[in-house]
mmCIF file of C-alpha atoms and ligand atoms in Angstrom:
data_model
loop_
_atom_site.group_PDB
_atom_site.id
_atom_site.type_symbol
_atom_site.label_atom_id
_atom_site.label_comp_id
_atom_site.label_asym_id
_atom_site.label_seq_id
_atom_site.Cartn_x
_atom_site.Cartn_y
_atom_site.Cartn_z
ATOM 1 C CA MET A 290 -17.450 1.459 4.850
ATOM 2 C CA GLU A 291 -20.426 3.608 3.962
ATOM 3 C CA ALA A 292 -20.206 6.560 1.636
ATOM 4 C CA ASN A 293 -22.626 9.330 2.484
ATOM 5 C CA THR A 294 -23.233 12.778 1.070
ATOM 6 C CA VAL A 295 -20.509 14.541 3.070
ATOM 7 C CA LYS A 296 -17.190 13.680 1.469
ATOM 8 C CA LYS A 297 -14.904 11.649 3.651
ATOM 9 C CA THR A 298 -11.160 11.346 3.164
ATOM 10 C CA MET A 299 -9.027 8.396 2.157
ATOM 11 C CA LEU A 300 -5.242 8.212 2.228
ATOM 12 C CA SER A 301 -2.565 5.650 1.524
ATOM 13 C CA GLY A 302 1.001 5.279 0.274
ATOM 14 C CA ILE A 303 3.511 2.769 -1.030
ATOM 15 C CA GLN A 304 7.284 2.808 -0.674
ATOM 16 C CA PRO A 305 9.144 3.052 -3.991
ATOM 17 C CA SER A 306 11.677 0.549 -2.677
ATOM 18 C CA GLY A 307 10.837 -2.113 -5.244
ATOM 19 C CA ASP A 308 8.748 -2.586 -8.361
ATOM 20 C CA LEU A 309 5.014 -2.733 -7.621
ATOM 21 C CA HIS A 310 3.592 -6.246 -7.441
ATOM 22 C CA LEU A 311 0.255 -8.023 -7.332
ATOM 23 C CA GLY A 312 0.203 -7.874 -3.504
ATOM 24 C CA ASN A 313 0.466 -4.076 -3.613
ATOM 25 C CA TYR A 314 -2.264 -3.955 -6.245
ATOM 26 C CA LEU A 315 -4.800 -6.312 -4.660
ATOM 27 C CA GLY A 316 -3.986 -5.321 -1.073
ATOM 28 C CA ALA A 317 -3.970 -1.580 -1.600
ATOM 29 C CA ILE A 318 -4.328 0.120 -5.005
ATOM 30 C CA LYS A 319 -7.446 -1.811 -6.066
ATOM 31 C CA ASN A 320 -9.250 -0.327 -3.070
ATOM 32 C CA TRP A 321 -8.156 3.199 -3.937
ATOM 33 C CA VAL A 322 -9.643 3.295 -7.414
ATOM 34 C CA GLY A 323 -13.109 4.660 -8.164
ATOM 35 C CA ARG A 324 -13.582 6.379 -4.806
ATOM 36 C CA THR A 325 -13.614 10.018 -5.825
ATOM 37 C CA GLU A 326 -17.405 10.411 -5.775
ATOM 38 C CA ALA A 327 -17.515 9.694 -2.076
ATOM 39 C CA PHE A 328 -14.002 10.563 -0.908
ATOM 40 C CA ASP A 329 -11.260 13.150 -1.090
ATOM 41 C CA CYS A 330 -8.370 10.876 -1.995
ATOM 42 C CA PHE A 331 -4.656 11.307 -1.252
ATOM 43 C CA TYR A 332 -2.120 8.730 -2.492
ATOM 44 C CA PHE A 333 1.625 9.123 -2.393
ATOM 45 C CA MET A 334 5.017 7.587 -3.071
ATOM 46 C CA ALA A 335 6.594 7.059 0.368
ATOM 47 C CA ASP A 336 10.176 7.905 -0.588
ATOM 48 C CA LEU A 337 11.071 9.177 2.912
ATOM 49 C CA HIS A 338 10.178 5.721 4.178
ATOM 50 C CA ALA A 339 12.136 3.973 1.429
ATOM 51 C CA ILE A 340 15.490 5.327 2.648
ATOM 52 C CA THR A 341 15.196 3.461 5.944
ATOM 53 C CA VAL A 342 16.817 0.747 3.817
ATOM 54 C CA ARG A 343 19.799 1.709 1.636
ATOM 55 C CA GLN A 344 18.650 2.650 -1.910
ATOM 56 C CA ASN A 345 20.553 3.219 -5.110
ATOM 57 C CA PRO A 346 19.716 6.902 -5.919
ATOM 58 C CA ALA A 347 19.095 6.391 -9.646
ATOM 59 C CA ASP A 348 16.850 3.379 -8.961
ATOM 60 C CA LEU A 349 14.920 5.254 -6.292
ATOM 61 C CA ARG A 350 14.240 8.140 -8.677
ATOM 62 C CA ARG A 351 13.215 5.811 -11.509
ATOM 63 C CA ARG A 352 10.959 3.715 -9.292
ATOM 64 C CA THR A 353 9.262 6.753 -7.763
ATOM 65 C CA LEU A 354 8.302 8.068 -11.196
ATOM 66 C CA THR A 355 7.309 4.635 -12.465
ATOM 67 C CA GLN A 356 5.117 4.192 -9.409
ATOM 68 C CA LEU A 357 3.384 7.492 -10.090
ATOM 69 C CA ALA A 358 2.768 6.436 -13.712
ATOM 70 C CA GLN A 359 1.379 3.140 -12.397
ATOM 71 C CA TYR A 360 -1.006 4.888 -10.010
ATOM 72 C CA VAL A 361 -2.422 6.787 -12.983
ATOM 73 C CA ALA A 362 -2.449 3.678 -15.190
ATOM 74 C CA CYS A 363 -4.363 1.770 -12.508
ATOM 75 C CA GLY A 364 -7.157 4.295 -12.848
ATOM 76 C CA LEU A 365 -6.334 7.088 -10.406
ATOM 77 C CA ASP A 366 -7.196 10.243 -12.309
ATOM 78 C CA PRO A 367 -4.779 12.971 -11.112
ATOM 79 C CA GLU A 368 -7.481 15.592 -11.580
ATOM 80 C CA LYS A 369 -9.671 13.854 -9.042
ATOM 81 C CA ASN A 370 -7.097 12.256 -6.735
ATOM 82 C CA THR A 371 -4.209 14.064 -5.070
ATOM 83 C CA LEU A 372 -1.122 12.096 -6.163
ATOM 84 C CA PHE A 373 2.192 13.261 -4.741
ATOM 85 C CA ILE A 374 5.732 12.405 -3.732
ATOM 86 C CA GLN A 375 6.136 12.346 0.053
ATOM 87 C CA SER A 376 9.466 14.243 0.136
ATOM 88 C CA HIS A 377 7.857 17.138 -1.792
ATOM 89 C CA VAL A 378 5.593 17.874 1.142
ATOM 90 C CA ARG A 379 7.957 18.826 3.957
ATOM 91 C CA GLN A 380 5.133 18.775 6.542
ATOM 92 C CA HIS A 381 5.498 14.959 6.671
ATOM 93 C CA ALA A 382 8.989 15.165 8.112
ATOM 94 C CA GLU A 383 7.973 17.976 10.464
ATOM 95 C CA LEU A 384 4.924 16.275 11.927
ATOM 96 C CA GLY A 385 6.896 13.010 11.946
ATOM 97 C CA TRP A 386 9.344 14.600 14.386
ATOM 98 C CA VAL A 387 6.556 15.888 16.611
ATOM 99 C CA LEU A 388 4.824 12.517 16.700
ATOM 100 C CA ASN A 389 8.108 10.812 17.580
ATOM 101 C CA CYS A 390 7.753 12.618 20.873
ATOM 102 C CA TYR A 391 4.306 11.081 21.386
ATOM 103 C CA THR A 392 5.266 7.512 20.453
ATOM 104 C CA MET A 393 6.718 5.192 23.044
ATOM 105 C CA PHE A 394 9.899 3.172 22.708
ATOM 106 C CA GLY A 395 8.003 0.067 23.809
ATOM 107 C CA GLU A 396 5.351 0.552 21.118
ATOM 108 C CA LEU A 397 7.958 0.932 18.391
ATOM 109 C CA SER A 398 9.859 -2.123 19.663
ATOM 110 C CA ARG A 399 6.786 -4.289 19.152
ATOM 111 C CA MET A 400 6.337 -3.480 15.455
ATOM 112 C CA THR A 401 6.594 -6.605 13.308
ATOM 113 C CA GLN A 402 7.904 -4.717 10.274
ATOM 114 C CA PHE A 403 10.755 -3.296 12.392
ATOM 115 C CA LYS A 404 11.654 -6.746 13.690
ATOM 116 C CA ASP A 405 11.533 -8.283 10.195
ATOM 117 C CA LYS A 406 13.526 -5.519 8.551
ATOM 118 C CA SER A 407 16.157 -5.345 11.250
ATOM 119 C CA ALA A 408 16.670 -9.105 10.899
ATOM 120 C CA LYS A 409 16.961 -8.717 7.116
ATOM 121 C CA HIS A 410 19.262 -5.668 7.221
ATOM 122 C CA ALA A 411 21.288 -6.430 10.350
ATOM 123 C CA ASP A 412 24.121 -4.167 9.160
ATOM 124 C CA ASN A 413 21.865 -1.098 8.953
ATOM 125 C CA ILE A 414 19.450 -0.960 11.893
ATOM 126 C CA ASN A 415 19.140 2.803 11.809
ATOM 127 C CA GLY A 416 16.991 5.219 13.815
ATOM 128 C CA GLY A 417 14.689 5.813 10.852
ATOM 129 C CA LEU A 418 13.844 2.144 10.614
ATOM 130 C CA PHE A 419 12.833 2.211 14.268
ATOM 131 C CA THR A 420 10.788 5.431 14.184
ATOM 132 C CA TYR A 421 9.232 4.655 10.786
ATOM 133 C CA PRO A 422 5.731 4.159 12.318
ATOM 134 C CA SER A 423 5.596 7.685 13.746
ATOM 135 C CA LEU A 424 6.402 9.078 10.301
ATOM 136 C CA MET A 425 3.627 6.880 8.920
ATOM 137 C CA ALA A 426 1.284 8.260 11.589
ATOM 138 C CA ALA A 427 2.240 11.771 10.432
ATOM 139 C CA ASP A 428 1.556 10.825 6.781
ATOM 140 C CA ILE A 429 -1.893 9.756 7.805
ATOM 141 C CA LEU A 430 -2.860 12.414 10.329
ATOM 142 C CA LEU A 431 -1.805 15.419 8.229
ATOM 143 C CA TYR A 432 -4.792 14.695 5.975
ATOM 144 C CA GLN A 433 -7.309 13.700 8.695
ATOM 145 C CA PRO A 434 -8.523 10.666 6.727
ATOM 146 C CA ASP A 435 -11.477 8.507 7.697
ATOM 147 C CA PHE A 436 -9.999 5.416 6.049
ATOM 148 C CA VAL A 437 -6.524 4.073 5.332
ATOM 149 C CA PRO A 438 -6.768 1.317 2.702
ATOM 150 C CA VAL A 439 -3.732 -0.953 3.133
ATOM 151 C CA GLY A 440 -2.945 -4.663 3.229
ATOM 152 C CA ALA A 441 -3.140 -6.628 6.485
ATOM 153 C CA ASP A 442 0.621 -6.308 7.094
ATOM 154 C CA GLN A 443 0.145 -2.566 7.723
ATOM 155 C CA LYS A 444 -2.712 -2.950 10.191
ATOM 156 C CA GLN A 445 -0.363 -2.807 13.181
ATOM 157 C CA HIS A 446 0.947 0.588 12.047
ATOM 158 C CA VAL A 447 -2.580 1.949 11.658
ATOM 159 C CA GLU A 448 -3.388 0.676 15.148
ATOM 160 C CA LEU A 449 -0.325 2.490 16.493
ATOM 161 C CA THR A 450 -1.497 5.649 14.718
ATOM 162 C CA ARG A 451 -4.821 5.292 16.513
ATOM 163 C CA ASN A 452 -2.995 5.033 19.843
ATOM 164 C CA ILE A 453 -1.076 8.208 19.023
ATOM 165 C CA VAL A 454 -4.344 10.006 18.203
ATOM 166 C CA GLN A 455 -5.796 8.957 21.509
ATOM 167 C CA ARG A 456 -2.704 10.073 23.414
ATOM 168 C CA PHE A 457 -2.364 13.392 21.584
ATOM 169 C CA ASN A 458 -6.051 14.308 21.657
ATOM 170 C CA GLY A 459 -6.144 13.287 25.314
ATOM 171 C CA VAL A 460 -3.689 16.082 26.085
ATOM 172 C CA TYR A 461 -4.666 18.783 23.550
ATOM 173 C CA GLY A 462 -8.317 18.163 22.632
ATOM 174 C CA GLU A 463 -9.752 16.988 19.309
ATOM 175 C CA VAL A 464 -6.807 17.792 17.039
ATOM 176 C CA PHE A 465 -6.705 14.591 14.962
ATOM 177 C CA LYS A 466 -9.528 12.579 13.477
ATOM 178 C CA MET A 467 -9.423 8.882 14.370
ATOM 179 C CA PRO A 468 -8.520 6.962 11.170
ATOM 180 C CA GLU A 469 -9.716 3.452 10.368
ATOM 181 C CA PHE A 470 -7.891 0.595 8.711
ATOM 182 C CA TYR A 471 -9.650 -0.617 5.564
ATOM 183 C CA SER A 472 -9.053 -3.778 3.535
ATOM 184 C CA THR A 473 -10.898 -6.516 1.697
ATOM 185 C CA LYS A 474 -10.864 -10.173 2.636
ATOM 186 C CA GLU A 475 -9.469 -11.603 -0.609
ATOM 187 C CA GLY A 476 -6.786 -8.989 -1.212
ATOM 188 C CA ALA A 477 -5.557 -8.261 2.310
ATOM 189 C CA ARG A 478 -2.829 -10.885 2.293
ATOM 190 C CA VAL A 479 -1.588 -12.101 -1.071
ATOM 191 C CA MET A 480 0.858 -14.918 -0.435
ATOM 192 C CA CYS A 481 4.048 -15.941 -2.227
ATOM 193 C CA LEU A 482 3.467 -18.330 -5.154
ATOM 194 C CA THR A 483 6.439 -20.534 -4.256
ATOM 195 C CA THR A 484 6.197 -20.471 -0.434
ATOM 196 C CA PRO A 485 2.547 -19.717 0.323
ATOM 197 C CA GLU A 486 3.274 -19.460 4.049
ATOM 198 C CA ASN A 487 4.987 -16.094 3.381
ATOM 199 C CA LYS A 488 3.399 -12.936 2.024
ATOM 200 C CA MET A 489 4.103 -12.083 -1.608
ATOM 201 C CA SER A 490 7.101 -9.782 -1.648
ATOM 202 C CA LYS A 491 9.736 -8.518 -4.048
ATOM 203 C CA SER A 492 12.411 -10.264 -1.992
ATOM 204 C CA ALA A 493 11.237 -13.640 -3.373
ATOM 205 C CA PRO A 494 10.905 -12.716 -7.067
ATOM 206 C CA GLU A 495 9.946 -16.193 -8.357
ATOM 207 C CA GLY A 496 6.917 -16.194 -6.076
ATOM 208 C CA CYS A 497 6.028 -12.593 -6.869
ATOM 209 C CA VAL A 498 4.171 -11.193 -9.887
ATOM 210 C CA PHE A 499 5.194 -7.651 -10.813
ATOM 211 C CA LEU A 500 2.758 -5.243 -12.461
ATOM 212 C CA MET A 501 5.136 -4.647 -15.377
ATOM 213 C CA GLU A 502 5.945 -8.301 -15.949
ATOM 214 C CA LYS A 503 5.621 -9.917 -19.391
ATOM 215 C CA PRO A 504 2.577 -12.198 -19.891
ATOM 216 C CA GLU A 505 4.745 -15.273 -20.574
ATOM 217 C CA ASP A 506 6.602 -14.789 -17.286
ATOM 218 C CA ILE A 507 3.343 -14.372 -15.383
ATOM 219 C CA ALA A 508 1.952 -17.538 -16.992
ATOM 220 C CA ARG A 509 5.100 -19.467 -16.033
ATOM 221 C CA LYS A 510 4.976 -18.287 -12.420
ATOM 222 C CA PHE A 511 1.348 -19.389 -12.014
ATOM 223 C CA LYS A 512 1.957 -22.761 -13.711
ATOM 224 C CA ARG A 513 4.806 -23.368 -11.265
ATOM 225 C CA ALA A 514 2.873 -22.043 -8.255
ATOM 226 C CA VAL A 515 3.192 -24.426 -5.328
ATOM 227 C CA THR A 516 -0.067 -26.207 -4.687
ATOM 228 C CA ASP A 517 -0.552 -28.716 -1.970
ATOM 229 C CA SER A 518 0.654 -32.238 -1.556
ATOM 230 C CA ASP A 519 -2.731 -33.618 -0.459
ATOM 231 C CA THR A 520 -4.116 -36.479 -2.504
ATOM 232 C CA GLU A 521 -7.522 -35.034 -3.354
ATOM 233 C CA ARG A 522 -6.002 -32.305 -5.565
ATOM 234 C CA CYS A 523 -9.268 -30.436 -5.740
ATOM 235 C CA VAL A 524 -9.900 -26.708 -5.736
ATOM 236 C CA ARG A 525 -11.193 -26.212 -2.198
ATOM 237 C CA TYR A 526 -10.689 -23.286 0.169
ATOM 238 C CA ASP A 527 -8.801 -24.387 3.265
ATOM 239 C CA PRO A 528 -6.054 -21.872 4.163
ATOM 240 C CA GLU A 529 -4.817 -24.031 7.035
ATOM 241 C CA ASN A 530 -4.248 -27.283 5.155
ATOM 242 C CA LYS A 531 -4.167 -26.033 1.560
ATOM 243 C CA PRO A 532 -2.384 -22.649 1.713
ATOM 244 C CA GLY A 533 -1.197 -22.747 -1.908
ATOM 245 C CA VAL A 534 -4.561 -23.382 -3.522
ATOM 246 C CA SER A 535 -6.353 -21.112 -1.063
ATOM 247 C CA ASN A 536 -3.994 -18.276 -2.010
ATOM 248 C CA LEU A 537 -4.662 -18.848 -5.724
ATOM 249 C CA MET A 538 -8.391 -18.859 -4.973
ATOM 250 C CA ASN A 539 -8.127 -15.540 -3.139
ATOM 251 C CA ILE A 540 -6.216 -14.060 -6.064
ATOM 252 C CA TYR A 541 -8.771 -15.391 -8.553
ATOM 253 C CA ALA A 542 -11.642 -14.072 -6.412
ATOM 254 C CA ALA A 543 -10.048 -10.618 -6.098
ATOM 255 C CA VAL A 544 -9.350 -10.423 -9.832
ATOM 256 C CA THR A 545 -12.622 -11.845 -11.225
ATOM 257 C CA GLY A 546 -15.058 -10.769 -8.511
ATOM 258 C CA MET A 547 -16.233 -14.399 -8.101
ATOM 259 C CA SER A 548 -16.890 -15.716 -4.595
ATOM 260 C CA LEU A 549 -14.847 -18.615 -3.219
ATOM 261 C CA ASP A 550 -17.939 -20.863 -3.483
ATOM 262 C CA GLU A 551 -18.430 -19.965 -7.121
ATOM 263 C CA ILE A 552 -14.777 -20.754 -7.828
ATOM 264 C CA GLU A 553 -15.045 -24.152 -6.120
ATOM 265 C CA ARG A 554 -18.101 -24.960 -8.220
ATOM 266 C CA ALA A 555 -16.583 -23.682 -11.463
ATOM 267 C CA PHE A 556 -13.513 -25.927 -11.080
ATOM 268 C CA GLU A 557 -15.201 -28.927 -9.508
ATOM 269 C CA GLY A 558 -13.581 -32.175 -10.638
ATOM 270 C CA GLN A 559 -10.955 -30.378 -12.738
ATOM 271 C CA GLY A 560 -7.924 -30.483 -10.428
ATOM 272 C CA TYR A 561 -5.089 -28.016 -10.216
ATOM 273 C CA GLY A 562 -3.950 -28.499 -13.815
ATOM 274 C CA ARG A 563 -6.803 -26.388 -15.166
ATOM 275 C CA PHE A 564 -7.055 -23.987 -12.273
ATOM 276 C CA LYS A 565 -3.488 -22.662 -12.133
ATOM 277 C CA PRO A 566 -3.328 -21.490 -15.771
ATOM 278 C CA ALA A 567 -6.807 -19.969 -15.406
ATOM 279 C CA VAL A 568 -5.595 -17.823 -12.507
ATOM 280 C CA GLY A 569 -2.517 -16.872 -14.561
ATOM 281 C CA GLU A 570 -4.715 -15.856 -17.521
ATOM 282 C CA ALA A 571 -6.985 -13.722 -15.330
ATOM 283 C CA VAL A 572 -3.972 -11.923 -13.836
ATOM 284 C CA ILE A 573 -2.393 -11.396 -17.274
ATOM 285 C CA GLU A 574 -5.602 -9.791 -18.548
ATOM 286 C CA LEU A 575 -5.855 -7.630 -15.423
ATOM 287 C CA LEU A 576 -2.288 -6.369 -15.757
ATOM 288 C CA ARG A 577 -2.018 -5.986 -19.541
ATOM 289 C CA PRO A 578 -3.764 -2.592 -19.813
ATOM 290 C CA ILE A 579 -1.990 -1.331 -16.690
ATOM 291 C CA ARG A 580 1.404 -2.228 -18.131
ATOM 292 C CA GLU A 581 0.661 -0.716 -21.542
ATOM 293 C CA GLU A 582 -0.735 2.477 -20.064
ATOM 294 C CA THR A 583 2.237 2.823 -17.684
ATOM 295 C CA GLU A 584 4.656 2.494 -20.597
ATOM 296 C CA ARG A 585 2.771 5.177 -22.493
ATOM 297 C CA ILE A 586 2.639 7.602 -19.545
ATOM 298 C CA LEU A 587 6.320 7.123 -18.711
ATOM 299 C CA LYS A 588 7.278 8.516 -22.115
ATOM 300 C CA ASP A 589 5.613 11.820 -21.241
ATOM 301 C CA LYS A 590 7.949 13.307 -18.636
ATOM 302 C CA ALA A 591 6.320 16.752 -18.774
ATOM 303 C CA TYR A 592 2.927 15.252 -17.953
ATOM 304 C CA LEU A 593 4.332 13.290 -15.011
ATOM 305 C CA GLU A 594 6.025 16.394 -13.712
ATOM 306 C CA SER A 595 2.793 18.367 -13.885
ATOM 307 C CA VAL A 596 1.002 15.590 -11.990
ATOM 308 C CA TYR A 597 3.443 15.482 -9.105
ATOM 309 C CA LYS A 598 3.807 19.262 -8.930
ATOM 310 C CA ASN A 599 0.057 19.843 -8.720
ATOM 311 C CA GLY A 600 -0.286 16.965 -6.307
ATOM 312 C CA ALA A 601 2.377 18.351 -3.962
ATOM 313 C CA GLU A 602 0.743 21.756 -4.012
ATOM 314 C CA ARG A 603 -2.690 20.411 -3.126
ATOM 315 C CA ALA A 604 -1.284 18.057 -0.479
ATOM 316 C CA ALA A 605 0.854 20.776 1.127
ATOM 317 C CA TYR A 606 -2.151 23.068 1.438
ATOM 318 C CA VAL A 607 -4.065 20.502 3.496
ATOM 319 C CA ALA A 608 -0.988 19.308 5.404
ATOM 320 C CA GLU A 609 0.030 22.835 6.408
ATOM 321 C CA LYS A 610 -3.365 23.521 7.951
ATOM 322 C CA THR A 611 -3.017 20.490 10.218
ATOM 323 C CA LEU A 612 0.612 21.202 11.048
ATOM 324 C CA ARG A 613 -0.186 24.786 12.099
ATOM 325 C CA LYS A 614 -2.923 23.588 14.357
ATOM 326 C CA VAL A 615 -0.563 21.065 15.948
ATOM 327 C CA TYR A 616 2.235 23.626 16.446
ATOM 328 C CA LYS A 617 -0.196 26.024 18.057
ATOM 329 C CA LYS A 618 -1.604 23.369 20.385
ATOM 330 C CA ILE A 619 1.799 22.231 21.597
ATOM 331 C CA GLY A 620 2.952 25.757 22.328
ATOM 332 C CA PHE A 621 5.303 26.711 19.480
ATOM 333 C CA VAL A 622 5.472 30.456 18.839
ATOM 334 C CA PRO A 623 3.859 31.226 15.475
ATOM 335 C CA ARG A 624 6.256 32.851 12.992
ATOM 336 C CA GLY A 625 3.510 35.281 12.001
HETATM 337 P P1 TYM B 992 4.531 -1.139 1.511
HETATM 338 O O1 TYM B 992 5.224 -0.175 0.635
HETATM 339 O O2 TYM B 992 5.315 -2.255 2.107
HETATM 340 O O3 TYM B 992 3.302 -1.792 0.782
HETATM 341 C C1 TYM B 992 2.375 -1.001 0.089
HETATM 342 C C2 TYM B 992 0.969 -1.533 0.210
HETATM 343 O O4 TYM B 992 0.874 -2.859 -0.321
HETATM 344 C C3 TYM B 992 0.338 -3.736 0.652
HETATM 345 N N1 TYM B 992 0.951 -5.067 0.471
HETATM 346 C C4 TYM B 992 0.246 -6.195 0.406
HETATM 347 N N2 TYM B 992 -1.063 -6.440 0.485
HETATM 348 C C5 TYM B 992 -1.470 -7.722 0.361
HETATM 349 N N3 TYM B 992 -0.608 -8.760 0.163
HETATM 350 C C6 TYM B 992 0.728 -8.561 0.079
HETATM 351 N N4 TYM B 992 1.545 -9.569 -0.139
HETATM 352 C C7 TYM B 992 1.213 -7.228 0.201
HETATM 353 N N5 TYM B 992 2.457 -6.673 0.165
HETATM 354 C C8 TYM B 992 2.270 -5.347 0.330
HETATM 355 C C9 TYM B 992 0.708 -3.110 1.978
HETATM 356 O O5 TYM B 992 -0.117 -3.572 3.027
HETATM 357 C C10 TYM B 992 0.524 -1.650 1.680
HETATM 358 O O6 TYM B 992 -0.847 -1.286 1.759
HETATM 359 N N6 TYM B 992 4.373 1.643 5.612
HETATM 360 C C11 TYM B 992 3.729 1.394 4.337
HETATM 361 C C12 TYM B 992 3.755 2.586 3.412
HETATM 362 C C13 TYM B 992 3.202 3.810 4.033
HETATM 363 C C14 TYM B 992 1.818 4.111 4.269
HETATM 364 C C15 TYM B 992 1.812 5.371 4.886
HETATM 365 C C16 TYM B 992 0.643 3.413 4.004
HETATM 366 C C17 TYM B 992 3.944 4.863 4.496
HETATM 367 N N7 TYM B 992 3.100 5.792 5.006
HETATM 368 C C18 TYM B 992 0.598 5.969 5.269
HETATM 369 C C19 TYM B 992 -0.566 4.025 4.395
HETATM 370 C C20 TYM B 992 -0.579 5.269 5.019
HETATM 371 C C21 TYM B 992 4.469 0.238 3.679
HETATM 372 O O7 TYM B 992 5.584 -0.073 4.002
HETATM 373 O O8 TYM B 992 3.772 -0.346 2.673
#
């Protein structure tokens, strides 16, 4: 991803359906921070997406605001990044509807996240869960971004968005810019600490490290992290045969900036006993300032409100321009 003199655009979002965890941070947020020199940046709380699964209203509200405070605490300056709540910008729902009509049933049926979630919530396989990817395409395309920094699990949705762009532009001309998926190798797929075959997720809390978690709990989770039953017990990168240790190495690499080779050399001959607490320590030190800053920001409700109000205003301005263009192209009569 090169940054040149003309500012490009970057956009991403996270559902406030659970507390943010290390997977969200390393897979997504870490790649959002420090980009404002080269990019116009839009980051949002995807609350419209969150209700595809039943949410407790008070929890949803609390988590949405906490997530906003965490974005800021992670280093996203609201003066330089447009931070907003998805439901405040009605153009998302409007373009989402339009794009539903340009997304095929077969495409939506193939989405892994839909299959996973409908298996997990068999009593609530609603229309929104199924058409979720066309709303995500709308989130993206309203802002005409060059890059969408997300974890590997979202790549399929970005690919679908690209198909929609091709289909739509094929009929109406160059309306949407083609967005690209962006991720980093170490952070793209953070795995569960207890079952390293699965991705880290809030649904397995013992294998998941939350951004607001206390240092002693983080230390315990890393000490108990499942490593591998091989006899050599050495710190060596081999995702196929040593998924547990390889996951810890990826986490350590993403947090410290060391390469996998450097990590192997640094822990040569020391076994897992030294390595696991070292990863825990590095994560604790990464998260400590984020947690403290989030707690501080959350006390200032007026500040948070000003951030999301300004963000929604800036986002809506850009989103409306795209939506108008789309409505015109498809033949809707302008209201004047
Ligand atoms: P969501 O809310 O499930 O996850 C938010 C971000 O965190 C990343 N992520 C991970 N990365 C690495 N390892 C993990 N274990 C891990 N778990 C989660 C996700 O890849 C994602 O980047 N549909 C999206 C939200 C969304 C969106 C958008 C994203 C809605 N509209 C438009 C980008 C652009 C989702 O469910 O992510």
